[in-house]
Amino acid sequence: MPATVLPTEMSDSTSTRGCFRKGRGGVLRDEDEVIEDWDTEWVNDETGASQQVEWFVEDWEDDKESSNKERISGKRLPAEMRCFDTANIYIKAGDGGKGCVAFRREKHVPRGGPSGGNGGNGGNVWAVVDDSLNSLAAFRKQLHYRASPGSLGGGSNRHGANGPDLEIRVPPGTIMRRRDAPPGEPPLAELLTAGERAVLATGGRGGRGNASFKTGRNNAPTMAEFGEEGAEMWLELELKLVADVGIIGVPNAGKSTLLSVLSNAKPKVADYPFTTLVPNLGVCEMDYRTTVFADIPGLLEGAHAGVGLGHEFLRHCQRTRALVHVIDGTSPDPIGDYKALRTELELFNTSLLQKPQVVAYNKIDVPDSGDYIDEVREFLLGEGVPPEDIFAISAATGQGVRDLVRRVRDVLDTLPVEAAVRTTDALNMRELPRRMSSADISDFSVEGPDGERRWIVSGEAIERFAAMTNWDYYEAMLRFQKVLDATGINKQLRAKGVQEGDTVVVGGIELQWSDDQSEGALYAAWREDKLRRGTAWQGTARWPHAV
């Protein structure tokens, strides 16, 4: 159909009429001509949704015969022409709240002691199945999902509130895996049924207040912790629709028409190939029983290799329990179409050929469409298709559709419900893991020095410890130095030749090495750093002593 775009941004040297231009955004109008070209390319737009672009646009303002063609970017395609069954999103769990340094001050209570409360835990990120969704289109508008942080701790032993959890709603059949996951790592989740949920990222632990550090030897600690940072990552989402029956066939075979007849679904129906570019779901109710049908867009020869959006569509066949193979009765070679499609199913995944198939010879209402019906029937019988699984129908008039649905229902009754199973070994964590107990603080490595005399100390637990240390408090820095001694990090640095003034990096925190590690030297270095940063009186306490 003729079409053009009204560009919102273009160079001065290009015309503004009658063609697609490079820019952001645009509205399709029925004026210019869109030309198909089967040399395809993959496009990942900034939303993370994957599309396969198969369209060229001809600039006909100056010369309609011109061979100057420009590819349409993924952002140029209208929504109904994109296939949103893959997406990339960023998630971040909430950070833990900061602990508080406070002391009890109350009449008739001398030396009331520390009363600083802990910070609240950060919110977690969950994925929850919403059966009203059937695509990942919602993720083209929102990429970033952040849970709320925990609240700060307060005086009088008041602990901060935990941050509320964030729920990301996904359609049934969604697989979620880390984008930077190494090969062989199982996905984080594979969710199939309505209401099913799994945790994707856990919130950080709240920092402890000074009341938590009270000991018999230190009755008035003047330090608190920062909250732990929440987990963050980029996720790859992949959708494999969950349906009882998949309707497959070559382009323009009448699959969408069949779906619209047997259900209340309203897919786009038109007399040209690739009318359907996004899988559609429809629920057929017959004899007080429901069956979910999935209209899989038309498949071409080479679909297993990605031709004609093949990968995007074939994946949706994997979770169906049975297939309805629609043959175009008006095709000049219906048997060749059937053979080609069977070959594509086999090349993509051999398990697809093991699924029960019911064959529907469509468009018998069209004159001359019955020329091949007997030949097709004989061929199918020779291929081992049972005669009761071969139907001649007209989706446009409804002829034979009821019998087809009854047969499909009978086939499903012979299959176990467990046929629609998970396709991966996803973790599917339904309970929050205890992240703090998973790493040993003595598990670390020391690398360096580099050309700038920098030493890198790596280790999950020690890096988390450094990140949660509140360096505004001298006691916190002293505690960190004791941990470096107890774990053997200082010993290993000396063994590798650390020198006075070298920089030691622990989890992004830069420290300067000093051979004199007495408490007096540590205090002088800490005080000098606070004066340099202009925070000399931040993080101090007036009682019982000031530092």
PDB file of N, CA and C in Angstrom, residues 395-489:
ATOM      1  N   ALA A 395     -12.588 -20.742   5.962  1.00  0.00           N
ATOM      2  CA  ALA A 395     -12.572 -19.882   7.139  1.00  0.00           C
ATOM      3  C   ALA A 395     -13.442 -18.654   6.939  1.00  0.00           C
ATOM      4  N   ALA A 396     -13.565 -18.194   5.695  1.00  0.00           N
ATOM      5  CA  ALA A 396     -14.355 -16.995   5.425  1.00  0.00           C
ATOM      6  C   ALA A 396     -15.841 -17.230   5.667  1.00  0.00           C
ATOM      7  N   THR A 397     -16.352 -18.414   5.299  1.00  0.00           N
ATOM      8  CA  THR A 397     -17.781 -18.709   5.462  1.00  0.00           C
ATOM      9  C   THR A 397     -18.065 -19.556   6.693  1.00  0.00           C
ATOM     10  N   GLY A 398     -17.049 -20.105   7.305  1.00  0.00           N
ATOM     11  CA  GLY A 398     -17.236 -20.956   8.469  1.00  0.00           C
ATOM     12  C   GLY A 398     -17.493 -22.407   8.143  1.00  0.00           C
ATOM     13  N   GLN A 399     -17.481 -22.770   6.880  1.00  0.00           N
ATOM     14  CA  GLN A 399     -17.762 -24.153   6.486  1.00  0.00           C
ATOM     15  C   GLN A 399     -16.663 -25.085   6.995  1.00  0.00           C
ATOM     16  N   GLY A 400     -17.039 -26.110   7.717  1.00  0.00           N
ATOM     17  CA  GLY A 400     -16.102 -27.108   8.214  1.00  0.00           C
ATOM     18  C   GLY A 400     -15.306 -26.697   9.438  1.00  0.00           C
ATOM     19  N   VAL A 401     -15.461 -25.455   9.913  1.00  0.00           N
ATOM     20  CA  VAL A 401     -14.654 -24.986  11.039  1.00  0.00           C
ATOM     21  C   VAL A 401     -15.049 -25.695  12.333  1.00  0.00           C
ATOM     22  N   ARG A 402     -16.358 -25.887  12.543  1.00  0.00           N
ATOM     23  CA  ARG A 402     -16.809 -26.533  13.773  1.00  0.00           C
ATOM     24  C   ARG A 402     -16.267 -27.963  13.881  1.00  0.00           C
ATOM     25  N   ASP A 403     -16.319 -28.690  12.774  1.00  0.00           N
ATOM     26  CA  ASP A 403     -15.778 -30.054  12.797  1.00  0.00           C
ATOM     27  C   ASP A 403     -14.274 -30.043  13.063  1.00  0.00           C
ATOM     28  N   LEU A 404     -13.591 -29.049  12.500  1.00  0.00           N
ATOM     29  CA  LEU A 404     -12.151 -28.931  12.732  1.00  0.00           C
ATOM     30  C   LEU A 404     -11.858 -28.713  14.215  1.00  0.00           C
ATOM     31  N   VAL A 405     -12.607 -27.817  14.847  1.00  0.00           N
ATOM     32  CA  VAL A 405     -12.367 -27.522  16.258  1.00  0.00           C
ATOM     33  C   VAL A 405     -12.665 -28.742  17.120  1.00  0.00           C
ATOM     34  N   ARG A 406     -13.736 -29.469  16.788  1.00  0.00           N
ATOM     35  CA  ARG A 406     -14.056 -30.672  17.564  1.00  0.00           C
ATOM     36  C   ARG A 406     -12.918 -31.699  17.476  1.00  0.00           C
ATOM     37  N   ARG A 407     -12.357 -31.842  16.287  1.00  0.00           N
ATOM     38  CA  ARG A 407     -11.250 -32.793  16.130  1.00  0.00           C
ATOM     39  C   ARG A 407     -10.024 -32.330  16.920  1.00  0.00           C
ATOM     40  N   VAL A 408      -9.758 -31.039  16.882  1.00  0.00           N
ATOM     41  CA  VAL A 408      -8.632 -30.513  17.655  1.00  0.00           C
ATOM     42  C   VAL A 408      -8.847 -30.768  19.143  1.00  0.00           C
ATOM     43  N   ARG A 409     -10.080 -30.570  19.592  1.00  0.00           N
ATOM     44  CA  ARG A 409     -10.392 -30.819  20.998  1.00  0.00           C
ATOM     45  C   ARG A 409     -10.181 -32.289  21.356  1.00  0.00           C
ATOM     46  N   ASP A 410     -10.575 -33.187  20.456  1.00  0.00           N
ATOM     47  CA  ASP A 410     -10.369 -34.617  20.706  1.00  0.00           C
ATOM     48  C   ASP A 410      -8.882 -34.957  20.774  1.00  0.00           C
ATOM     49  N   VAL A 411      -8.093 -34.329  19.895  1.00  0.00           N
ATOM     50  CA  VAL A 411      -6.647 -34.576  19.914  1.00  0.00           C
ATOM     51  C   VAL A 411      -6.039 -34.100  21.230  1.00  0.00           C
ATOM     52  N   LEU A 412      -6.460 -32.932  21.701  1.00  0.00           N
ATOM     53  CA  LEU A 412      -5.927 -32.415  22.959  1.00  0.00           C
ATOM     54  C   LEU A 412      -6.292 -33.311  24.136  1.00  0.00           C
ATOM     55  N   ASP A 413      -7.471 -33.923  24.062  1.00  0.00           N
ATOM     56  CA  ASP A 413      -7.893 -34.796  25.162  1.00  0.00           C
ATOM     57  C   ASP A 413      -6.993 -36.018  25.294  1.00  0.00           C
ATOM     58  N   THR A 414      -6.343 -36.396  24.206  1.00  0.00           N
ATOM     59  CA  THR A 414      -5.451 -37.564  24.258  1.00  0.00           C
ATOM     60  C   THR A 414      -4.056 -37.209  24.743  1.00  0.00           C
ATOM     61  N   LEU A 415      -3.784 -35.908  24.903  1.00  0.00           N
ATOM     62  CA  LEU A 415      -2.448 -35.469  25.307  1.00  0.00           C
ATOM     63  C   LEU A 415      -2.433 -35.134  26.786  1.00  0.00           C
ATOM     64  N   PRO A 416      -1.322 -35.373  27.455  1.00  0.00           N
ATOM     65  CA  PRO A 416      -1.224 -34.969  28.867  1.00  0.00           C
ATOM     66  C   PRO A 416      -1.155 -33.457  28.979  1.00  0.00           C
ATOM     67  N   VAL A 417      -1.714 -32.933  30.047  1.00  0.00           N
ATOM     68  CA  VAL A 417      -1.684 -31.490  30.263  1.00  0.00           C
ATOM     69  C   VAL A 417      -0.250 -31.002  30.393  1.00  0.00           C
ATOM     70  N   GLU A 418       0.640 -31.874  30.858  1.00  0.00           N
ATOM     71  CA  GLU A 418       2.034 -31.479  31.055  1.00  0.00           C
ATOM     72  C   GLU A 418       2.773 -31.293  29.738  1.00  0.00           C
ATOM     73  N   ALA A 419       2.088 -31.426  28.598  1.00  0.00           N
ATOM     74  CA  ALA A 419       2.782 -31.263  27.318  1.00  0.00           C
ATOM     75  C   ALA A 419       3.349 -29.862  27.167  1.00  0.00           C
ATOM     76  N   ALA A 420       2.670 -28.853  27.751  1.00  0.00           N
ATOM     77  CA  ALA A 420       3.173 -27.487  27.692  1.00  0.00           C
ATOM     78  C   ALA A 420       4.095 -27.267  28.884  1.00  0.00           C
ATOM     79  N   VAL A 421       5.338 -27.696  28.764  1.00  0.00           N
ATOM     80  CA  VAL A 421       6.285 -27.671  29.877  1.00  0.00           C
ATOM     81  C   VAL A 421       7.320 -26.585  29.641  1.00  0.00           C
ATOM     82  N   ARG A 422       8.161 -26.390  30.658  1.00  0.00           N
ATOM     83  CA  ARG A 422       9.233 -25.411  30.542  1.00  0.00           C
ATOM     84  C   ARG A 422      10.267 -25.892  29.527  1.00  0.00           C
ATOM     85  N   THR A 423      10.849 -24.931  28.841  1.00  0.00           N
ATOM     86  CA  THR A 423      11.842 -25.261  27.822  1.00  0.00           C
ATOM     87  C   THR A 423      13.260 -24.994  28.299  1.00  0.00           C
ATOM     88  N   THR A 424      13.428 -24.505  29.536  1.00  0.00           N
ATOM     89  CA  THR A 424      14.759 -24.227  30.077  1.00  0.00           C
ATOM     90  C   THR A 424      14.828 -24.728  31.516  1.00  0.00           C
ATOM     91  N   ASP A 425      16.046 -24.736  32.058  1.00  0.00           N
ATOM     92  CA  ASP A 425      16.263 -25.091  33.464  1.00  0.00           C
ATOM     93  C   ASP A 425      16.370 -23.817  34.292  1.00  0.00           C
ATOM     94  N   ALA A 426      15.340 -22.985  34.220  1.00  0.00           N
ATOM     95  CA  ALA A 426      15.369 -21.699  34.907  1.00  0.00           C
ATOM     96  C   ALA A 426      15.390 -21.887  36.419  1.00  0.00           C
ATOM     97  N   LEU A 427      15.992 -20.903  37.116  1.00  0.00           N
ATOM     98  CA  LEU A 427      16.100 -20.980  38.571  1.00  0.00           C
ATOM     99  C   LEU A 427      14.742 -20.821  39.240  1.00  0.00           C
ATOM    100  N   ASN A 428      13.964 -19.831  38.790  1.00  0.00           N
ATOM    101  CA  ASN A 428      12.616 -19.591  39.327  1.00  0.00           C
ATOM    102  C   ASN A 428      12.625 -19.520  40.860  1.00  0.00           C
ATOM    103  N   MET A 429      13.412 -18.588  41.392  1.00  0.00           N
ATOM    104  CA  MET A 429      13.477 -18.428  42.844  1.00  0.00           C
ATOM    105  C   MET A 429      12.195 -17.775  43.349  1.00  0.00           C
ATOM    106  N   ARG A 430      11.461 -18.482  44.175  1.00  0.00           N
ATOM    107  CA  ARG A 430      10.208 -17.969  44.720  1.00  0.00           C
ATOM    108  C   ARG A 430      10.370 -17.428  46.137  1.00  0.00           C
ATOM    109  N   GLU A 431      11.558 -17.607  46.708  1.00  0.00           N
ATOM    110  CA  GLU A 431      11.862 -17.074  48.027  1.00  0.00           C
ATOM    111  C   GLU A 431      13.144 -16.257  47.940  1.00  0.00           C
ATOM    112  N   LEU A 432      13.243 -15.265  48.809  1.00  0.00           N
ATOM    113  CA  LEU A 432      14.397 -14.385  48.779  1.00  0.00           C
ATOM    114  C   LEU A 432      15.635 -15.118  49.286  1.00  0.00           C
ATOM    115  N   PRO A 433      16.729 -15.071  48.522  1.00  0.00           N
ATOM    116  CA  PRO A 433      17.966 -15.712  48.992  1.00  0.00           C
ATOM    117  C   PRO A 433      18.642 -14.877  50.070  1.00  0.00           C
ATOM    118  N   ARG A 434      19.432 -15.512  50.890  1.00  0.00           N
ATOM    119  CA  ARG A 434      20.202 -14.804  51.913  1.00  0.00           C
ATOM    120  C   ARG A 434      21.562 -14.446  51.318  1.00  0.00           C
ATOM    121  N   ARG A 435      21.630 -13.271  50.734  1.00  0.00           N
ATOM    122  CA  ARG A 435      22.826 -12.891  49.990  1.00  0.00           C
ATOM    123  C   ARG A 435      24.031 -12.709  50.908  1.00  0.00           C
ATOM    124  N   MET A 436      23.806 -12.250  52.151  1.00  0.00           N
ATOM    125  CA  MET A 436      24.935 -11.940  53.017  1.00  0.00           C
ATOM    126  C   MET A 436      25.724 -13.186  53.415  1.00  0.00           C
ATOM    127  N   SER A 437      25.099 -14.336  53.422  1.00  0.00           N
ATOM    128  CA  SER A 437      25.784 -15.545  53.872  1.00  0.00           C
ATOM    129  C   SER A 437      26.423 -16.316  52.726  1.00  0.00           C
ATOM    130  N   SER A 438      26.372 -15.781  51.531  1.00  0.00           N
ATOM    131  CA  SER A 438      26.847 -16.538  50.378  1.00  0.00           C
ATOM    132  C   SER A 438      28.336 -16.372  50.120  1.00  0.00           C
ATOM    133  N   ALA A 439      28.991 -15.385  50.739  1.00  0.00           N
ATOM    134  CA  ALA A 439      30.401 -15.122  50.458  1.00  0.00           C
ATOM    135  C   ALA A 439      31.189 -15.089  51.761  1.00  0.00           C
ATOM    136  N   ASP A 440      32.419 -15.580  51.700  1.00  0.00           N
ATOM    137  CA  ASP A 440      33.323 -15.597  52.850  1.00  0.00           C
ATOM    138  C   ASP A 440      34.261 -14.401  52.744  1.00  0.00           C
ATOM    139  N   ILE A 441      34.389 -13.645  53.823  1.00  0.00           N
ATOM    140  CA  ILE A 441      35.205 -12.435  53.776  1.00  0.00           C
ATOM    141  C   ILE A 441      36.685 -12.755  53.602  1.00  0.00           C
ATOM    142  N   SER A 442      37.092 -13.981  53.913  1.00  0.00           N
ATOM    143  CA  SER A 442      38.495 -14.365  53.720  1.00  0.00           C
ATOM    144  C   SER A 442      38.782 -14.806  52.289  1.00  0.00           C
ATOM    145  N   ASP A 443      37.766 -14.793  51.445  1.00  0.00           N
ATOM    146  CA  ASP A 443      37.944 -15.164  50.037  1.00  0.00           C
ATOM    147  C   ASP A 443      38.212 -13.890  49.243  1.00  0.00           C
ATOM    148  N   PHE A 444      39.470 -13.616  48.938  1.00  0.00           N
ATOM    149  CA  PHE A 444      39.844 -12.382  48.247  1.00  0.00           C
ATOM    150  C   PHE A 444      41.072 -12.642  47.394  1.00  0.00           C
ATOM    151  N   SER A 445      41.407 -11.667  46.553  1.00  0.00           N
ATOM    152  CA  SER A 445      42.626 -11.713  45.748  1.00  0.00           C
ATOM    153  C   SER A 445      43.225 -10.318  45.708  1.00  0.00           C
ATOM    154  N   VAL A 446      44.550 -10.257  45.595  1.00  0.00           N
ATOM    155  CA  VAL A 446      45.278  -8.991  45.538  1.00  0.00           C
ATOM    156  C   VAL A 446      46.062  -8.950  44.240  1.00  0.00           C
ATOM    157  N   GLU A 447      45.839  -7.906  43.457  1.00  0.00           N
ATOM    158  CA  GLU A 447      46.537  -7.740  42.186  1.00  0.00           C
ATOM    159  C   GLU A 447      47.249  -6.391  42.168  1.00  0.00           C
ATOM    160  N   GLY A 448      48.404  -6.342  41.513  1.00  0.00           N
ATOM    161  CA  GLY A 448      49.130  -5.094  41.369  1.00  0.00           C
ATOM    162  C   GLY A 448      50.609  -5.301  41.689  1.00  0.00           C
ATOM    163  N   PRO A 449      51.362  -4.196  41.664  1.00  0.00           N
ATOM    164  CA  PRO A 449      50.851  -2.858  41.342  1.00  0.00           C
ATOM    165  C   PRO A 449      50.891  -2.574  39.844  1.00  0.00           C
ATOM    166  N   ASP A 450      50.134  -1.549  39.412  1.00  0.00           N
ATOM    167  CA  ASP A 450      50.204  -1.129  38.026  1.00  0.00           C
ATOM    168  C   ASP A 450      51.217   0.005  37.908  1.00  0.00           C
ATOM    169  N   GLY A 451      51.211   0.694  36.777  1.00  0.00           N
ATOM    170  CA  GLY A 451      52.193   1.751  36.565  1.00  0.00           C
ATOM    171  C   GLY A 451      52.034   2.921  37.507  1.00  0.00           C
ATOM    172  N   GLU A 452      50.847   3.093  38.088  1.00  0.00           N
ATOM    173  CA  GLU A 452      50.603   4.196  39.016  1.00  0.00           C
ATOM    174  C   GLU A 452      50.657   3.736  40.469  1.00  0.00           C
ATOM    175  N   ARG A 453      51.229   2.555  40.699  1.00  0.00           N
ATOM    176  CA  ARG A 453      51.355   2.004  42.045  1.00  0.00           C
ATOM    177  C   ARG A 453      49.982   1.845  42.700  1.00  0.00           C
ATOM    178  N   ARG A 454      49.075   1.214  41.981  1.00  0.00           N
ATOM    179  CA  ARG A 454      47.740   0.942  42.496  1.00  0.00           C
ATOM    180  C   ARG A 454      47.593  -0.564  42.702  1.00  0.00           C
ATOM    181  N   TRP A 455      47.043  -0.935  43.829  1.00  0.00           N
ATOM    182  CA  TRP A 455      46.790  -2.327  44.176  1.00  0.00           C
ATOM    183  C   TRP A 455      45.277  -2.539  44.229  1.00  0.00           C
ATOM    184  N   ILE A 456      44.822  -3.632  43.639  1.00  0.00           N
ATOM    185  CA  ILE A 456      43.390  -3.922  43.582  1.00  0.00           C
ATOM    186  C   ILE A 456      43.098  -5.129  44.468  1.00  0.00           C
ATOM    187  N   VAL A 457      42.254  -4.930  45.465  1.00  0.00           N
ATOM    188  CA  VAL A 457      41.805  -6.015  46.341  1.00  0.00           C
ATOM    189  C   VAL A 457      40.387  -6.385  45.921  1.00  0.00           C
ATOM    190  N   SER A 458      40.197  -7.633  45.477  1.00  0.00           N
ATOM    191  CA  SER A 458      38.904  -8.094  44.974  1.00  0.00           C
ATOM    192  C   SER A 458      38.357  -9.199  45.871  1.00  0.00           C
ATOM    193  N   GLY A 459      37.048  -9.224  45.974  1.00  0.00           N
ATOM    194  CA  GLY A 459      36.363 -10.235  46.783  1.00  0.00           C
ATOM    195  C   GLY A 459      34.970  -9.732  47.106  1.00  0.00           C
ATOM    196  N   GLU A 460      33.969 -10.560  46.890  1.00  0.00           N
ATOM    197  CA  GLU A 460      32.590 -10.103  47.064  1.00  0.00           C
ATOM    198  C   GLU A 460      32.328  -9.571  48.471  1.00  0.00           C
ATOM    199  N   ALA A 461      32.739 -10.318  49.484  1.00  0.00           N
ATOM    200  CA  ALA A 461      32.428  -9.924  50.857  1.00  0.00           C
ATOM    201  C   ALA A 461      33.214  -8.688  51.284  1.00  0.00           C
ATOM    202  N   ILE A 462      34.514  -8.632  50.987  1.00  0.00           N
ATOM    203  CA  ILE A 462      35.318  -7.490  51.419  1.00  0.00           C
ATOM    204  C   ILE A 462      34.915  -6.228  50.660  1.00  0.00           C
ATOM    205  N   GLU A 463      34.522  -6.359  49.408  1.00  0.00           N
ATOM    206  CA  GLU A 463      34.063  -5.192  48.659  1.00  0.00           C
ATOM    207  C   GLU A 463      32.743  -4.677  49.227  1.00  0.00           C
ATOM    208  N   ARG A 464      31.849  -5.579  49.602  1.00  0.00           N
ATOM    209  CA  ARG A 464      30.590  -5.156  50.211  1.00  0.00           C
ATOM    210  C   ARG A 464      30.848  -4.498  51.568  1.00  0.00           C
ATOM    211  N   PHE A 465      31.806  -5.045  52.317  1.00  0.00           N
ATOM    212  CA  PHE A 465      32.147  -4.474  53.618  1.00  0.00           C
ATOM    213  C   PHE A 465      32.674  -3.047  53.456  1.00  0.00           C
ATOM    214  N   ALA A 466      33.530  -2.833  52.455  1.00  0.00           N
ATOM    215  CA  ALA A 466      34.073  -1.494  52.224  1.00  0.00           C
ATOM    216  C   ALA A 466      32.980  -0.523  51.800  1.00  0.00           C
ATOM    217  N   ALA A 467      32.051  -0.991  50.949  1.00  0.00           N
ATOM    218  CA  ALA A 467      30.987  -0.108  50.469  1.00  0.00           C
ATOM    219  C   ALA A 467      30.038   0.294  51.589  1.00  0.00           C
ATOM    220  N   MET A 468      29.856  -0.561  52.602  1.00  0.00           N
ATOM    221  CA  MET A 468      28.933  -0.256  53.693  1.00  0.00           C
ATOM    222  C   MET A 468      29.611   0.482  54.841  1.00  0.00           C
ATOM    223  N   THR A 469      30.921   0.626  54.790  1.00  0.00           N
ATOM    224  CA  THR A 469      31.631   1.354  55.849  1.00  0.00           C
ATOM    225  C   THR A 469      31.409   2.851  55.691  1.00  0.00           C
ATOM    226  N   ASN A 470      30.956   3.495  56.753  1.00  0.00           N
ATOM    227  CA  ASN A 470      30.731   4.943  56.748  1.00  0.00           C
ATOM    228  C   ASN A 470      32.016   5.621  57.210  1.00  0.00           C
ATOM    229  N   TRP A 471      32.749   6.169  56.251  1.00  0.00           N
ATOM    230  CA  TRP A 471      34.081   6.696  56.537  1.00  0.00           C
ATOM    231  C   TRP A 471      34.037   8.017  57.290  1.00  0.00           C
ATOM    232  N   ASP A 472      32.871   8.554  57.549  1.00  0.00           N
ATOM    233  CA  ASP A 472      32.780   9.775  58.344  1.00  0.00           C
ATOM    234  C   ASP A 472      33.066   9.516  59.823  1.00  0.00           C
ATOM    235  N   TYR A 473      33.056   8.258  60.213  1.00  0.00           N
ATOM    236  CA  TYR A 473      33.289   7.908  61.613  1.00  0.00           C
ATOM    237  C   TYR A 473      34.651   7.241  61.755  1.00  0.00           C
ATOM    238  N   TYR A 474      35.428   7.748  62.702  1.00  0.00           N
ATOM    239  CA  TYR A 474      36.769   7.203  62.925  1.00  0.00           C
ATOM    240  C   TYR A 474      36.691   5.755  63.371  1.00  0.00           C
ATOM    241  N   GLU A 475      35.757   5.423  64.221  1.00  0.00           N
ATOM    242  CA  GLU A 475      35.638   4.045  64.688  1.00  0.00           C
ATOM    243  C   GLU A 475      35.341   3.094  63.531  1.00  0.00           C
ATOM    244  N   ALA A 476      34.603   3.573  62.527  1.00  0.00           N
ATOM    245  CA  ALA A 476      34.307   2.730  61.368  1.00  0.00           C
ATOM    246  C   ALA A 476      35.576   2.441  60.577  1.00  0.00           C
ATOM    247  N   MET A 477      36.426   3.477  60.413  1.00  0.00           N
ATOM    248  CA  MET A 477      37.676   3.254  59.700  1.00  0.00           C
ATOM    249  C   MET A 477      38.592   2.326  60.494  1.00  0.00           C
ATOM    250  N   LEU A 478      38.613   2.496  61.810  1.00  0.00           N
ATOM    251  CA  LEU A 478      39.437   1.634  62.650  1.00  0.00           C
ATOM    252  C   LEU A 478      38.961   0.184  62.552  1.00  0.00           C
ATOM    253  N   ARG A 479      37.658  -0.002  62.520  1.00  0.00           N
ATOM    254  CA  ARG A 479      37.094  -1.355  62.375  1.00  0.00           C
ATOM    255  C   ARG A 479      37.492  -1.972  61.044  1.00  0.00           C
ATOM    256  N   PHE A 480      37.488  -1.166  59.978  1.00  0.00           N
ATOM    257  CA  PHE A 480      37.863  -1.674  58.665  1.00  0.00           C
ATOM    258  C   PHE A 480      39.329  -2.105  58.648  1.00  0.00           C
ATOM    259  N   GLN A 481      40.195  -1.312  59.281  1.00  0.00           N
ATOM    260  CA  GLN A 481      41.610  -1.673  59.332  1.00  0.00           C
ATOM    261  C   GLN A 481      41.817  -2.981  60.091  1.00  0.00           C
ATOM    262  N   LYS A 482      41.047  -3.203  61.148  1.00  0.00           N
ATOM    263  CA  LYS A 482      41.160  -4.455  61.893  1.00  0.00           C
ATOM    264  C   LYS A 482      40.731  -5.642  61.040  1.00  0.00           C
ATOM    265  N   VAL A 483      39.729  -5.434  60.196  1.00  0.00           N
ATOM    266  CA  VAL A 483      39.286  -6.510  59.307  1.00  0.00           C
ATOM    267  C   VAL A 483      40.364  -6.825  58.279  1.00  0.00           C
ATOM    268  N   LEU A 484      41.049  -5.788  57.761  1.00  0.00           N
ATOM    269  CA  LEU A 484      42.139  -6.023  56.811  1.00  0.00           C
ATOM    270  C   LEU A 484      43.255  -6.845  57.448  1.00  0.00           C
ATOM    271  N   ASP A 485      43.520  -6.580  58.727  1.00  0.00           N
ATOM    272  CA  ASP A 485      44.543  -7.372  59.426  1.00  0.00           C
ATOM    273  C   ASP A 485      44.059  -8.794  59.676  1.00  0.00           C
ATOM    274  N   ALA A 486      42.809  -8.938  60.105  1.00  0.00           N
ATOM    275  CA  ALA A 486      42.297 -10.258  60.478  1.00  0.00           C
ATOM    276  C   ALA A 486      42.174 -11.182  59.273  1.00  0.00           C
ATOM    277  N   THR A 487      41.834 -10.648  58.127  1.00  0.00           N
ATOM    278  CA  THR A 487      41.659 -11.485  56.935  1.00  0.00           C
ATOM    279  C   THR A 487      42.972 -11.793  56.234  1.00  0.00           C
ATOM    280  N   GLY A 488      44.052 -11.099  56.583  1.00  0.00           N
ATOM    281  CA  GLY A 488      45.340 -11.341  55.946  1.00  0.00           C
ATOM    282  C   GLY A 488      45.587 -10.502  54.716  1.00  0.00           C
ATOM    283  N   ILE A 489      44.731  -9.513  54.459  1.00  0.00           N
ATOM    284  CA  ILE A 489      44.927  -8.663  53.278  1.00  0.00           C
ATOM    285  C   ILE A 489      46.177  -7.812  53.444  1.00  0.00           C
TER     286      ILE A 489
END
